[in-house]
Coordinates of C-alpha atoms in Angstrom, one line a residue:
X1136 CA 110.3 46.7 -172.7
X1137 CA 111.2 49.0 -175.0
X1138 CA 108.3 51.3 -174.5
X1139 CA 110.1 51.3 -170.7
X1140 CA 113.0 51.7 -171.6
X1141 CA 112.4 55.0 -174.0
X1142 CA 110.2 56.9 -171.0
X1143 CA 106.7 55.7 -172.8
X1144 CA 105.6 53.6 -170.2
X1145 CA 105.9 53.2 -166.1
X1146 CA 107.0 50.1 -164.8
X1147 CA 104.2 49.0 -162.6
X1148 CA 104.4 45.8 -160.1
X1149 CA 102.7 43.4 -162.4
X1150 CA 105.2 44.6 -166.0
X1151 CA 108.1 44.3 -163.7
X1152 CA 106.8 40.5 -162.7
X1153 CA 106.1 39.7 -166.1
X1154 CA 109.7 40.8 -167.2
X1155 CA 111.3 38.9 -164.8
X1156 CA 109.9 36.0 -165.7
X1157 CA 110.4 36.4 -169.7
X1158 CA 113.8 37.1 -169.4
X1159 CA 114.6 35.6 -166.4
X1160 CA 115.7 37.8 -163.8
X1161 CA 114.8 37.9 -159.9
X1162 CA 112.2 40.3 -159.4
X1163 CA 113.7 42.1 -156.7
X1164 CA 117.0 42.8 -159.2
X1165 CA 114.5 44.4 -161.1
X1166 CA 112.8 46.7 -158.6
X1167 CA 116.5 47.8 -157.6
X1168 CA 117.5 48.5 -161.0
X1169 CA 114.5 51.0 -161.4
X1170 CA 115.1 52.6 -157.7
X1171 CA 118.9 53.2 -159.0
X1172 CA 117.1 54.8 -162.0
X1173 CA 115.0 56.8 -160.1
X1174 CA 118.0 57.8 -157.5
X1175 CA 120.3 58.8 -160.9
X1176 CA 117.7 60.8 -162.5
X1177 CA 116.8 63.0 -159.5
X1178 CA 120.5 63.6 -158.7
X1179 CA 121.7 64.7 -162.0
X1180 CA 125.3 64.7 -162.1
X1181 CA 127.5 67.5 -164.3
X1182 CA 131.3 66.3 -164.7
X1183 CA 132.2 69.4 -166.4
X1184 CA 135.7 69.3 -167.5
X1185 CA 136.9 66.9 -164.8
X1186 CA 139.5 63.7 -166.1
X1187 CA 139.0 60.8 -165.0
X1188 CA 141.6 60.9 -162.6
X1189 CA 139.6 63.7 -160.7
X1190 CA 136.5 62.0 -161.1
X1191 CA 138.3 58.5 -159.5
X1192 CA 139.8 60.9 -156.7
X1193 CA 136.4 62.5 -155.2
X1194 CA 134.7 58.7 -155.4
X1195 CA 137.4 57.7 -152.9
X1196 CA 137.0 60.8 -151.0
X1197 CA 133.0 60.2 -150.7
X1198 CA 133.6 56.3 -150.2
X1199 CA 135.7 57.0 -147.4
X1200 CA 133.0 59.3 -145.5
X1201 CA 130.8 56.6 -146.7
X1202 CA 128.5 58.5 -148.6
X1203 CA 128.3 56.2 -151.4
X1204 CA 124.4 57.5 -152.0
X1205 CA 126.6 60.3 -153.7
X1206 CA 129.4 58.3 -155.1
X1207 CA 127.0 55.8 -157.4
X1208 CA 125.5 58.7 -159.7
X1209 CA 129.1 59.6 -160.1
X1210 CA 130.3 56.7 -161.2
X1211 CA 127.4 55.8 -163.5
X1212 CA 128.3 59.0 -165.3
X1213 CA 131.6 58.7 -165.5
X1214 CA 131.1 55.1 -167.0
X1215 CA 128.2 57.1 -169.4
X1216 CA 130.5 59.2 -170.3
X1217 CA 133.4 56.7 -171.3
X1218 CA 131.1 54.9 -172.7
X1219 CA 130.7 57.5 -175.4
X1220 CA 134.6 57.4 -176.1
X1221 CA 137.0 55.3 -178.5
X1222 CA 137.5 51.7 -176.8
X1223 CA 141.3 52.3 -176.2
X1224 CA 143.3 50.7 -173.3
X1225 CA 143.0 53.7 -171.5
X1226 CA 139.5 54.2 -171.2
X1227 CA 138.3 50.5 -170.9
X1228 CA 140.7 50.9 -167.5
X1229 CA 139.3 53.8 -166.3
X1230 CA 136.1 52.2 -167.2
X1231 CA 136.7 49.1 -165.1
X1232 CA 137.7 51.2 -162.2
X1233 CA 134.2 53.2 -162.1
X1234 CA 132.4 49.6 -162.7
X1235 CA 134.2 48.2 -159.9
X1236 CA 133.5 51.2 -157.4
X1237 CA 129.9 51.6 -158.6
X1238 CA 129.4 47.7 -157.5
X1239 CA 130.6 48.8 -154.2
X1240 CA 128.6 51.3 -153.9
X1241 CA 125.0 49.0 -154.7
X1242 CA 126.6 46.6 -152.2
X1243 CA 127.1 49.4 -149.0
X1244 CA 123.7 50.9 -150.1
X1245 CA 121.8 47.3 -149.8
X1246 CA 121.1 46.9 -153.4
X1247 CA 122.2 43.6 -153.4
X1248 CA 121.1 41.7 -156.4
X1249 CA 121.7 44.6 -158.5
X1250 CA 125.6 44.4 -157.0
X1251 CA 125.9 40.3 -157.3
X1252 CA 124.8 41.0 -161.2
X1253 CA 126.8 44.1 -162.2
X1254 CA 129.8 41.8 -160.2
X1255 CA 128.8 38.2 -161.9
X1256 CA 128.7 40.4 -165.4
X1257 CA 132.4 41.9 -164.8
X1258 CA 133.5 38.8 -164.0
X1259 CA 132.4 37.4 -167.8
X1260 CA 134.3 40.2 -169.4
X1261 CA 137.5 39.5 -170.9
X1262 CA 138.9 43.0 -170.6
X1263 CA 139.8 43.1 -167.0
X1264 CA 143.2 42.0 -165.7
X1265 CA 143.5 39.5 -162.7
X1266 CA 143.6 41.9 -159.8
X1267 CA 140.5 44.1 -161.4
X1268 CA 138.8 40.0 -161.3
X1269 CA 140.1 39.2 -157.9
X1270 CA 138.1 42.5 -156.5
X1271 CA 135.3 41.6 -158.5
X1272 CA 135.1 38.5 -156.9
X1273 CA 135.0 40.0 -153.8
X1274 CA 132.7 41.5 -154.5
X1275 CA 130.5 38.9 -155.7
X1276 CA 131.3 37.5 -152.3
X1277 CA 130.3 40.0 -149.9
X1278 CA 127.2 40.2 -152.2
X1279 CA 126.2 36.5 -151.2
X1280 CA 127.5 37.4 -147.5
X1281 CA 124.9 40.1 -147.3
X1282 CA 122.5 38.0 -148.9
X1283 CA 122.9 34.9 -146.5
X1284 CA 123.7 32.6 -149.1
X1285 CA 126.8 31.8 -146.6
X1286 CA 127.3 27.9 -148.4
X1287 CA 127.9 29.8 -151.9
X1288 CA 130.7 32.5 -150.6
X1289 CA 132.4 30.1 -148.5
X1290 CA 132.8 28.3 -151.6
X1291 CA 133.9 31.1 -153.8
X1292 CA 136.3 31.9 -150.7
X1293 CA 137.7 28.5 -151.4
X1294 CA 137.8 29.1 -155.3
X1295 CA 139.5 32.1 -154.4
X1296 CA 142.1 30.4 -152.0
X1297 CA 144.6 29.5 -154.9
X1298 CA 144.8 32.8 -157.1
X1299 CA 145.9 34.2 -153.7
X1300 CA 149.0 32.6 -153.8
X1301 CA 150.7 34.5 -156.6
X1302 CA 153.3 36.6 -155.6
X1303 CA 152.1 38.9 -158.1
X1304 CA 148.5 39.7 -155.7
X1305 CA 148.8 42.7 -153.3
X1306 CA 148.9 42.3 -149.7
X1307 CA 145.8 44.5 -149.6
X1308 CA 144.0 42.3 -151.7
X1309 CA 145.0 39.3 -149.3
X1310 CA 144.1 41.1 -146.0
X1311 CA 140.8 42.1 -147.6
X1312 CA 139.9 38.4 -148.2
X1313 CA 140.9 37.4 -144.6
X1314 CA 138.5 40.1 -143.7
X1315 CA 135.5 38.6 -146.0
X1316 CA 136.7 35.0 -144.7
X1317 CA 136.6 36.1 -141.3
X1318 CA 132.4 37.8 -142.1
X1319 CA 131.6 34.5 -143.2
X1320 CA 133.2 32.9 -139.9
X1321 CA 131.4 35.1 -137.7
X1322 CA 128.0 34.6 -139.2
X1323 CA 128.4 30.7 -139.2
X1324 CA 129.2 30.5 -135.9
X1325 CA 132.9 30.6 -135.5
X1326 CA 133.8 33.6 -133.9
X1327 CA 136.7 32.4 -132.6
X1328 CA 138.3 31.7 -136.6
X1329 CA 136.9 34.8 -137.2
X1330 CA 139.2 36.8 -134.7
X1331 CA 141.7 35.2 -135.7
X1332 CA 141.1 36.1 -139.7
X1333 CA 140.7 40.0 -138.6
X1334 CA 144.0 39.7 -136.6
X1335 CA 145.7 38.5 -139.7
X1336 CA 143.9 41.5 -142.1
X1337 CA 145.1 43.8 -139.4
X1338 CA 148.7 43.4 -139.2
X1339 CA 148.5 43.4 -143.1
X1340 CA 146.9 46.9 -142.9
X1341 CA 148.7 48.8 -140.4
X1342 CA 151.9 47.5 -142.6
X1343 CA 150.6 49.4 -145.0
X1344 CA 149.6 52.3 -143.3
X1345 CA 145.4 51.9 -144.5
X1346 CA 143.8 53.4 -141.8
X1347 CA 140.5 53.0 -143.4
X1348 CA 140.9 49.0 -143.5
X1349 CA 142.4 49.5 -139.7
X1350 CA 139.5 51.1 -138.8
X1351 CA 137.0 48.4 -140.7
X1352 CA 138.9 45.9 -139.4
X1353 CA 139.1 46.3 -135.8
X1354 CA 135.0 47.1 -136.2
X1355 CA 135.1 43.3 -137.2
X1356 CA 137.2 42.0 -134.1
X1357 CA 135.4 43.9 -131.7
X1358 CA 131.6 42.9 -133.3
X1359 CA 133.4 39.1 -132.9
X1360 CA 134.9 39.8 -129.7
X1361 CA 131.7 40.9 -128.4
X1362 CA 130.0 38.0 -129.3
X1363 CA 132.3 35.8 -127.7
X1364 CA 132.0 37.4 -124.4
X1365 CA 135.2 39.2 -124.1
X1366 CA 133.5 42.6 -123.2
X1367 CA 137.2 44.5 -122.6
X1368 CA 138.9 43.8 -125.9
X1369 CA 135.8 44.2 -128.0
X1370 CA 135.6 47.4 -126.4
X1371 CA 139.2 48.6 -126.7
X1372 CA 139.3 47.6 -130.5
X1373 CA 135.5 49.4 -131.3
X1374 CA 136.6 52.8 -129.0
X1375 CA 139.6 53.2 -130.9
X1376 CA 138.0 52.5 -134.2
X1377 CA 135.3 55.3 -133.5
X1378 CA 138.6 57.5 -132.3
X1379 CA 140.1 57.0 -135.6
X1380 CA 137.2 57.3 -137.6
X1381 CA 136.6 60.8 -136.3
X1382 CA 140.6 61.5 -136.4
X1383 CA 140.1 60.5 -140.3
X1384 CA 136.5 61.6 -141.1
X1385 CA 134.9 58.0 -141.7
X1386 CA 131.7 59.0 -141.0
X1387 CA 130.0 55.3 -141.7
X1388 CA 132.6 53.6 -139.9
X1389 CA 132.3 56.0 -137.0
X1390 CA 128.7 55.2 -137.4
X1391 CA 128.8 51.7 -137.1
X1392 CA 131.5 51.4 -134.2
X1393 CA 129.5 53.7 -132.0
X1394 CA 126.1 51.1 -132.6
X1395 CA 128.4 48.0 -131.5
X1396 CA 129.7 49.6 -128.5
X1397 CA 125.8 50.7 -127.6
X1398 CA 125.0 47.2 -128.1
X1399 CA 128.0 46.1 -125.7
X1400 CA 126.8 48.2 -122.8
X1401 CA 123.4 47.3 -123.7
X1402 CA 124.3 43.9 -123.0
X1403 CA 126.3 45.1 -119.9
X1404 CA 123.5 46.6 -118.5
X1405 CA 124.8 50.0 -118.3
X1406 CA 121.7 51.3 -120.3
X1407 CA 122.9 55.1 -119.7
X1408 CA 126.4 54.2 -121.6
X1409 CA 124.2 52.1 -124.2
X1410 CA 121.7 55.5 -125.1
X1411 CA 124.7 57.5 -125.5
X1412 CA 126.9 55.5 -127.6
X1413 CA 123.3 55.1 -129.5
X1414 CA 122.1 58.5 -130.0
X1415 CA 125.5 59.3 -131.0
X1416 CA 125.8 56.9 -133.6
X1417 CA 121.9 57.7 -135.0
X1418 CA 122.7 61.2 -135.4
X1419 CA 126.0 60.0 -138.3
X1420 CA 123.9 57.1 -139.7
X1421 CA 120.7 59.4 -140.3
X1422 CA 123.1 62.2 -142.3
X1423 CA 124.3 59.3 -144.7
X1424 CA 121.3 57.1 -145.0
X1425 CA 122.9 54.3 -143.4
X1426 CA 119.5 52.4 -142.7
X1427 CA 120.6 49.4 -141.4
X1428 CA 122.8 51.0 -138.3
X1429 CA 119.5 53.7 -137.7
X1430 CA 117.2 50.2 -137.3
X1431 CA 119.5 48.7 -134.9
X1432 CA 120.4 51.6 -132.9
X1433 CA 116.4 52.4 -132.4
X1434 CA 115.9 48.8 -131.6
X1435 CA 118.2 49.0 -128.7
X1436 CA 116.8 52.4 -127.8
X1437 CA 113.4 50.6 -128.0
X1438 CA 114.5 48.6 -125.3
X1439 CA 116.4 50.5 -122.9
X1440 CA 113.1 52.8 -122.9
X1441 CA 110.9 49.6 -122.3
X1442 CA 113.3 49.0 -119.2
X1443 CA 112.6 52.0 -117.8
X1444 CA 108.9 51.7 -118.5
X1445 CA 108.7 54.7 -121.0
X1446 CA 106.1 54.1 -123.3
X1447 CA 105.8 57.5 -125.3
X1448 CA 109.6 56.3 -126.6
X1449 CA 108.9 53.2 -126.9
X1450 CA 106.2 53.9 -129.3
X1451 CA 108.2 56.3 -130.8
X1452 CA 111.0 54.1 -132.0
X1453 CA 108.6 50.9 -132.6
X1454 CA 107.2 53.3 -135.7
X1455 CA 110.5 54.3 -136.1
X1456 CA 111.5 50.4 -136.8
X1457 CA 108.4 49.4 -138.5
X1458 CA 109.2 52.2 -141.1
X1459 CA 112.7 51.0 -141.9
X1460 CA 112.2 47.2 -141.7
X1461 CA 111.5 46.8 -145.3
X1462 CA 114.7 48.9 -145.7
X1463 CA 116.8 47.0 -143.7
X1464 CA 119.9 44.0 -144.6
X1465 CA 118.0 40.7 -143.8
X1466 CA 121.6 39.2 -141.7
X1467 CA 120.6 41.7 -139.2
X1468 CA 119.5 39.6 -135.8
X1469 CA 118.0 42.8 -134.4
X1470 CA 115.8 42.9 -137.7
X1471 CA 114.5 38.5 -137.4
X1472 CA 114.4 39.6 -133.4
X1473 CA 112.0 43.1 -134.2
X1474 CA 109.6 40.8 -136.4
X1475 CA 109.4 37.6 -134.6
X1476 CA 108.1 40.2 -131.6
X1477 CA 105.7 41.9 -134.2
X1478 CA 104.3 39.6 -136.5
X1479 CA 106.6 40.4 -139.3
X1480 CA 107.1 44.1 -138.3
X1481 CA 104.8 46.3 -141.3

Protein backbone atom coordinates (compact mmCIF):
# COMPACT_ATOMS: atom_id res chain seq x y z
CA UNK A 1 0.00 0.00 0.00
CA UNK A 2 2.40 2.36 0.59
CA UNK A 3 4.65 1.52 -2.23
CA UNK A 4 1.04 2.61 -4.23
CA UNK A 5 0.46 5.20 -2.64
CA UNK A 6 4.16 7.00 -3.12
CA UNK A 7 3.97 6.26 -7.18
CA UNK A 8 6.45 2.99 -6.65
CA UNK A 9 4.05 0.52 -7.69
CA UNK A 10 0.80 0.24 -10.21
CA UNK A 11 -2.29 -0.99 -8.82
CA UNK A 12 -3.02 -4.00 -10.86
CA UNK A 13 -6.57 -6.03 -10.72
CA UNK A 14 -5.25 -8.78 -8.35
CA UNK A 15 -3.29 -5.78 -5.55
CA UNK A 16 -6.53 -3.89 -5.75
CA UNK A 17 -8.54 -7.37 -4.76
CA UNK A 18 -6.17 -8.18 -2.18
CA UNK A 19 -6.59 -4.57 -0.59
CA UNK A 20 -10.04 -4.76 -0.53
CA UNK A 21 -10.25 -7.59 1.25
CA UNK A 22 -7.40 -6.62 3.94
CA UNK A 23 -8.92 -3.57 4.74
CA UNK A 24 -12.22 -4.17 3.91
CA UNK A 25 -13.49 -2.11 1.21
CA UNK A 26 -15.77 -3.05 -1.93
CA UNK A 27 -13.55 -3.56 -4.75
CA UNK A 28 -15.32 -1.48 -7.11
CA UNK A 29 -14.81 1.72 -4.41
CA UNK A 30 -11.44 0.91 -5.04
CA UNK A 31 -11.24 0.83 -8.83
CA UNK A 32 -13.19 4.34 -8.64
CA UNK A 33 -10.92 5.83 -6.27
CA UNK A 34 -7.85 5.12 -8.72
CA UNK A 35 -9.97 6.28 -11.96
CA UNK A 36 -10.60 9.67 -9.86
CA UNK A 37 -6.77 9.52 -9.41
CA UNK A 38 -6.09 9.06 -12.82
CA UNK A 39 -8.89 11.84 -13.92
CA UNK A 40 -7.14 14.45 -11.19
CA UNK A 41 -3.66 13.89 -12.33
CA UNK A 42 -4.29 14.31 -16.10
CA UNK A 43 -6.34 17.46 -15.44
CA UNK A 44 -4.03 19.37 -13.33
CA UNK A 45 -5.68 22.16 -11.84
CA UNK A 46 -3.82 25.81 -10.97
CA UNK A 47 -5.99 27.94 -8.49
CA UNK A 48 -3.60 30.80 -8.71
CA UNK A 49 -4.62 33.53 -6.46
CA UNK A 50 -8.32 32.66 -6.45
CA UNK A 51 -10.24 32.77 -2.61
CA UNK A 52 -12.30 30.45 -1.91
CA UNK A 53 -15.21 32.31 -2.51
CA UNK A 54 -14.24 32.45 -6.34
CA UNK A 55 -13.25 28.96 -6.35
CA UNK A 56 -17.02 28.03 -4.65
CA UNK A 57 -18.52 30.52 -7.40
CA UNK A 58 -17.14 28.73 -10.77
CA UNK A 59 -18.12 25.06 -9.13
CA UNK A 60 -21.63 26.33 -9.19
CA UNK A 61 -21.27 27.86 -12.50
CA UNK A 62 -19.85 24.31 -13.96
CA UNK A 63 -22.49 22.34 -11.81
CA UNK A 64 -25.11 24.17 -13.33
CA UNK A 65 -24.03 23.44 -17.11
CA UNK A 66 -23.40 20.07 -15.59
CA UNK A 67 -19.98 19.68 -16.26
CA UNK A 68 -19.08 18.25 -13.04
CA UNK A 69 -16.11 16.16 -15.02
CA UNK A 70 -14.55 19.70 -14.58
CA UNK A 71 -15.93 20.76 -11.27
CA UNK A 72 -14.36 17.47 -9.22
CA UNK A 73 -10.48 18.32 -9.89
CA UNK A 74 -11.52 21.70 -8.67
CA UNK A 75 -12.85 20.88 -5.67
CA UNK A 76 -10.25 18.26 -4.67
CA UNK A 77 -7.85 21.09 -4.99
CA UNK A 78 -9.38 23.46 -3.34
CA UNK A 79 -9.88 20.90 -0.37
CA UNK A 80 -5.80 20.15 -1.07
CA UNK A 81 -5.21 23.36 -0.73
CA UNK A 82 -7.14 23.99 2.68
CA UNK A 83 -5.92 21.21 3.74
CA UNK A 84 -2.55 22.81 3.92
CA UNK A 85 -3.96 25.79 6.02
CA UNK A 86 -4.51 26.57 9.97
CA UNK A 87 -7.78 24.52 11.11
CA UNK A 88 -9.76 27.70 11.85
CA UNK A 89 -13.60 28.03 11.55
CA UNK A 90 -13.21 29.62 8.49
CA UNK A 91 -11.42 27.17 6.52
CA UNK A 92 -13.03 23.87 7.99
CA UNK A 93 -16.37 25.68 6.42
CA UNK A 94 -15.08 26.38 3.30
CA UNK A 95 -13.65 22.92 3.55
CA UNK A 96 -17.00 21.31 4.07
CA UNK A 97 -18.56 23.17 1.26
CA UNK A 98 -15.87 21.69 -1.40
CA UNK A 99 -16.36 18.07 0.40
CA UNK A 100 -19.99 18.42 -0.05
CA UNK A 101 -19.86 19.59 -3.78
CA UNK A 102 -17.04 17.14 -4.71
CA UNK A 103 -19.62 14.20 -3.40
CA UNK A 104 -21.96 15.63 -5.84
CA UNK A 105 -19.91 15.57 -8.37
CA UNK A 106 -18.81 11.44 -7.86
CA UNK A 107 -22.56 10.99 -7.58
CA UNK A 108 -23.62 12.86 -11.27
CA UNK A 109 -20.44 11.25 -12.77
CA UNK A 110 -21.52 7.53 -11.61
CA UNK A 111 -18.87 6.93 -9.14
CA UNK A 112 -21.13 5.75 -6.75
CA UNK A 113 -19.36 3.93 -4.08
CA UNK A 114 -16.75 6.41 -4.02
CA UNK A 115 -19.75 9.11 -3.33
CA UNK A 116 -21.83 6.80 -0.58
CA UNK A 117 -18.14 6.70 1.27
CA UNK A 118 -16.81 10.30 0.96
CA UNK A 119 -20.85 11.05 2.15
CA UNK A 120 -20.94 8.05 5.04
CA UNK A 121 -17.33 9.64 6.09
CA UNK A 122 -18.79 13.46 6.34
CA UNK A 123 -21.44 12.27 8.06
CA UNK A 124 -18.92 10.77 11.13
CA UNK A 125 -17.30 14.15 11.32
CA UNK A 126 -18.15 16.34 14.15
CA UNK A 127 -17.28 19.55 12.38
CA UNK A 128 -20.23 20.05 10.17
CA UNK A 129 -23.36 21.85 11.38
CA UNK A 130 -26.90 20.24 10.89
CA UNK A 131 -27.84 21.65 7.47
CA UNK A 132 -24.07 20.82 5.99
CA UNK A 133 -25.39 16.88 7.70
CA UNK A 134 -28.80 17.10 6.26
CA UNK A 135 -27.24 17.55 2.57
CA UNK A 136 -24.85 14.95 3.33
CA UNK A 137 -27.46 12.68 3.93
CA UNK A 138 -28.88 13.36 0.88
CA UNK A 139 -26.42 12.63 -0.48
CA UNK A 140 -25.86 9.40 0.99
CA UNK A 141 -29.36 8.82 -0.23
CA UNK A 142 -29.32 9.45 -3.81
CA UNK A 143 -26.12 7.38 -3.57
CA UNK A 144 -28.15 4.18 -2.54
CA UNK A 145 -31.03 5.43 -5.12
CA UNK A 146 -28.48 5.11 -7.90
CA UNK A 147 -27.23 2.12 -6.54
CA UNK A 148 -30.76 0.29 -6.24
CA UNK A 149 -30.45 -0.39 -2.77
CA UNK A 150 -34.12 1.26 -2.70
CA UNK A 151 -35.03 -0.62 1.02
CA UNK A 152 -31.96 1.30 2.59
CA UNK A 153 -32.85 5.10 1.22
CA UNK A 154 -36.40 4.66 1.89
CA UNK A 155 -35.26 4.05 5.32
CA UNK A 156 -32.81 6.91 5.61
CA UNK A 157 -35.78 8.97 3.93
CA UNK A 158 -37.67 7.97 7.00
CA UNK A 159 -34.67 8.73 9.42
CA UNK A 160 -34.65 11.95 7.71
CA UNK A 161 -38.45 12.67 8.12
CA UNK A 162 -38.10 14.19 11.70
CA UNK A 163 -34.98 16.65 11.40
CA UNK A 164 -37.14 18.07 8.64
CA UNK A 165 -39.47 19.50 10.92
CA UNK A 166 -37.25 22.18 12.47
CA UNK A 167 -38.24 25.47 11.61
CA UNK A 168 -34.72 26.19 11.54
CA UNK A 169 -34.18 23.71 7.90
CA UNK A 170 -34.53 25.65 4.56
CA UNK A 171 -37.39 25.26 2.32
CA UNK A 172 -34.87 24.23 -0.32
CA UNK A 173 -33.59 21.64 1.69
CA UNK A 174 -37.34 20.29 2.22
CA UNK A 175 -38.29 20.49 -1.50
CA UNK A 176 -35.06 18.66 -2.31
CA UNK A 177 -36.01 15.69 -0.07
CA UNK A 178 -39.60 15.60 -1.62
CA UNK A 179 -37.68 15.35 -4.82
CA UNK A 180 -35.33 12.30 -3.53
CA UNK A 181 -38.66 10.81 -1.92
CA UNK A 182 -40.47 11.17 -4.91
CA UNK A 183 -37.05 9.07 -7.13
CA UNK A 184 -37.51 6.46 -4.72
CA UNK A 185 -41.41 6.42 -5.45
CA UNK A 186 -41.00 6.27 -9.02
CA UNK A 187 -38.61 3.40 -9.05
CA UNK A 188 -40.72 1.24 -6.56
CA UNK A 189 -43.55 1.50 -8.48
CA UNK A 190 -45.62 4.34 -7.27
CA UNK A 191 -45.67 6.87 -9.83
CA UNK A 192 -48.58 8.27 -8.80
CA UNK A 193 -46.91 9.38 -4.98
CA UNK A 194 -44.18 10.24 -6.96
CA UNK A 195 -46.06 13.13 -8.88
CA UNK A 196 -47.40 14.09 -6.27
CA UNK A 197 -43.82 14.52 -4.17
CA UNK A 198 -42.41 16.56 -7.47
CA UNK A 199 -45.63 18.78 -7.26
CA UNK A 200 -44.83 19.58 -3.74
CA UNK A 201 -40.78 20.29 -4.55
CA UNK A 202 -42.10 22.46 -7.28
CA UNK A 203 -44.20 24.95 -5.68
CA UNK A 204 -41.31 25.10 -3.03
CA UNK A 205 -38.97 26.06 -5.92
CA UNK A 206 -40.60 28.45 -8.11
CA UNK A 207 -41.26 30.23 -4.45
CA UNK A 208 -37.97 30.59 -4.43
CA UNK A 209 -37.23 31.54 -7.69
CA UNK A 210 -34.51 28.19 -8.38
CA UNK A 211 -34.87 27.75 -11.77
CA UNK A 212 -32.35 24.98 -11.76
CA UNK A 213 -34.47 22.87 -9.19
CA UNK A 214 -37.68 23.97 -11.50
CA UNK A 215 -36.13 22.69 -14.25
CA UNK A 216 -34.90 19.25 -12.43
CA UNK A 217 -38.03 18.95 -11.06
CA UNK A 218 -40.45 19.11 -13.78
CA UNK A 219 -37.79 16.45 -15.57
CA UNK A 220 -39.05 14.18 -12.65
CA UNK A 221 -42.88 14.76 -13.17
CA UNK A 222 -42.76 14.44 -16.70
CA UNK A 223 -40.30 10.96 -16.50
CA UNK A 224 -43.40 9.94 -13.85
CA UNK A 225 -45.99 11.30 -15.92
CA UNK A 226 -44.86 9.37 -18.77
CA UNK A 227 -44.87 6.29 -17.13
CA UNK A 228 -48.17 6.62 -16.04
CA UNK A 229 -49.63 7.16 -19.39
CA UNK A 230 -50.43 10.75 -19.34
CA UNK A 231 -48.54 11.44 -22.64
CA UNK A 232 -49.84 15.48 -22.68
CA UNK A 233 -48.66 16.63 -19.31
CA UNK A 234 -45.49 14.68 -19.33
CA UNK A 235 -44.87 16.37 -22.44
CA UNK A 236 -45.84 19.94 -21.43
CA UNK A 237 -43.70 19.62 -18.15
CA UNK A 238 -40.34 17.94 -20.23
CA UNK A 239 -40.80 20.79 -23.33
CA UNK A 240 -40.71 23.47 -20.96
CA UNK A 241 -37.90 22.09 -18.92
CA UNK A 242 -35.66 21.73 -22.16
CA UNK A 243 -36.97 25.52 -22.98
CA UNK A 244 -35.68 26.59 -19.72
CA UNK A 245 -32.67 24.75 -19.69
CA UNK A 246 -31.59 26.39 -22.91
CA UNK A 247 -33.01 29.91 -21.62
CA UNK A 248 -30.58 29.19 -18.49
CA UNK A 249 -27.64 27.18 -20.11
CA UNK A 250 -28.31 23.70 -18.16
CA UNK A 251 -26.75 21.82 -20.61
CA UNK A 252 -27.25 18.31 -18.61
CA UNK A 253 -30.71 19.02 -17.81
CA UNK A 254 -31.36 20.13 -21.34
CA UNK A 255 -29.79 16.86 -22.11
CA UNK A 256 -31.81 14.67 -20.25
CA UNK A 257 -35.27 16.32 -20.98
CA UNK A 258 -34.72 16.09 -24.71
CA UNK A 259 -33.97 11.91 -24.11
CA UNK A 260 -37.39 11.60 -22.12
CA UNK A 261 -39.40 13.38 -24.62
CA UNK A 262 -37.61 11.02 -27.48
CA UNK A 263 -38.62 8.22 -25.44
CA UNK A 264 -42.30 9.64 -25.26
CA UNK A 265 -42.75 9.78 -28.98
CA UNK A 266 -40.92 6.70 -29.17
CA UNK A 267 -43.57 5.18 -27.33
CA UNK A 268 -46.10 7.21 -29.39
CA UNK A 269 -45.00 5.95 -32.39
CA UNK A 270 -44.04 9.08 -33.96
CA UNK A 271 -40.50 7.68 -34.63
CA UNK A 272 -39.54 10.95 -36.77
CA UNK A 273 -40.33 13.23 -33.50
CA UNK A 274 -38.45 10.41 -31.35
CA UNK A 275 -34.95 10.68 -33.76
CA UNK A 276 -35.07 14.28 -33.41
CA UNK A 277 -35.65 14.87 -29.88
CA UNK A 278 -32.78 12.02 -29.73
CA UNK A 279 -30.06 13.24 -31.90
CA UNK A 280 -30.66 16.45 -30.30
CA UNK A 281 -30.15 15.36 -26.93
CA UNK A 282 -26.87 12.98 -28.03
CA UNK A 283 -25.23 15.86 -29.46
CA UNK A 284 -25.37 17.88 -25.36
CA UNK A 285 -24.78 14.47 -23.56
CA UNK A 286 -21.63 13.54 -25.80
CA UNK A 287 -19.97 17.37 -25.03
CA UNK A 288 -20.35 16.58 -21.18
CA UNK A 289 -19.71 12.93 -20.97
CA UNK A 290 -23.10 12.24 -19.78
CA UNK A 291 -22.90 8.40 -20.51
CA UNK A 292 -25.92 7.23 -19.18
CA UNK A 293 -28.36 9.74 -21.44
CA UNK A 294 -25.78 8.80 -24.76
CA UNK A 295 -26.71 4.81 -23.95
CA UNK A 296 -30.37 5.42 -23.81
CA UNK A 297 -30.72 7.82 -26.57
CA UNK A 298 -28.70 5.17 -29.04
CA UNK A 299 -30.85 2.44 -27.62
CA UNK A 300 -33.97 4.08 -28.86
CA UNK A 301 -32.14 5.15 -32.07
CA UNK A 302 -31.31 1.36 -32.28
CA UNK A 303 -34.78 0.78 -32.44
CA UNK A 304 -36.47 3.28 -34.49
CA UNK A 305 -33.67 2.18 -37.26
CA UNK A 306 -34.64 -1.58 -36.65
CA UNK A 307 -38.28 -0.41 -37.47
CA UNK A 308 -37.45 0.84 -40.55
CA UNK A 309 -35.26 -2.11 -41.41
CA UNK A 310 -31.91 -0.13 -41.44
CA UNK A 311 -29.29 -2.41 -40.57
CA UNK A 312 -25.98 -0.27 -41.28
CA UNK A 313 -27.55 2.00 -38.16
CA UNK A 314 -28.60 -0.47 -36.38
CA UNK A 315 -25.23 -1.95 -36.21
CA UNK A 316 -23.82 1.21 -35.79
CA UNK A 317 -25.46 2.11 -32.47
CA UNK A 318 -25.56 -1.76 -31.18
CA UNK A 319 -21.43 -1.11 -31.00
CA UNK A 320 -22.25 2.15 -29.95
CA UNK A 321 -24.24 0.47 -26.78
CA UNK A 322 -21.99 -2.45 -26.24
CA UNK A 323 -19.17 0.20 -25.75
CA UNK A 324 -20.90 2.21 -23.10
CA UNK A 325 -22.73 -0.59 -21.21
CA UNK A 326 -19.99 -1.11 -18.72
CA UNK A 327 -20.18 2.71 -18.40
CA UNK A 328 -23.64 2.99 -17.71
CA UNK A 329 -25.95 3.54 -14.12
CA UNK A 330 -27.33 -0.09 -13.54
CA UNK A 331 -31.30 1.62 -12.63
CA UNK A 332 -31.35 2.18 -16.26
CA UNK A 333 -34.32 -0.22 -17.80
CA UNK A 334 -32.95 0.50 -21.33
CA UNK A 335 -29.49 -0.84 -19.90
CA UNK A 336 -31.30 -4.63 -18.11
CA UNK A 337 -33.53 -4.40 -21.64
CA UNK A 338 -30.00 -3.94 -24.07
CA UNK A 339 -28.43 -7.03 -22.15
CA UNK A 340 -31.25 -9.41 -21.68
CA UNK A 341 -31.48 -8.96 -25.80
CA UNK A 342 -27.53 -9.54 -26.01
CA UNK A 343 -26.41 -11.90 -23.58
CA UNK A 344 -25.06 -9.38 -21.16
CA UNK A 345 -24.17 -6.73 -23.83
CA UNK A 346 -19.88 -6.91 -23.95
Amino acid sequence: LSRIENGQAEPSFRKLFVLSRIYGVPLVSLAERFEVDLERELKRVDLGDKTDRRIYRDLGRLSRSGRYAEALPLAIAAIDRLGGRAPTPSNRRWSNKFRLVAINCLLRLGHLECARAEAEEFLEDEDRDRAEALLALQLLISAHYKMRRYSLASMLLQHAQPRLQSARIPARMRADFEVLHGNVLQVTGNALQAVSRYRDALRIYARLSNDLEVCRTRINLGAAQLELGEHKSAREALESAFELSEERGYTRLGALAGSHLAVLHYRLGDFQEAERWALRSNSMARAIRYTTVVFRNCFYLREIARQRGDRTSVFAHEKTLRTLSSRVESYLPELEAFRAATGGGR
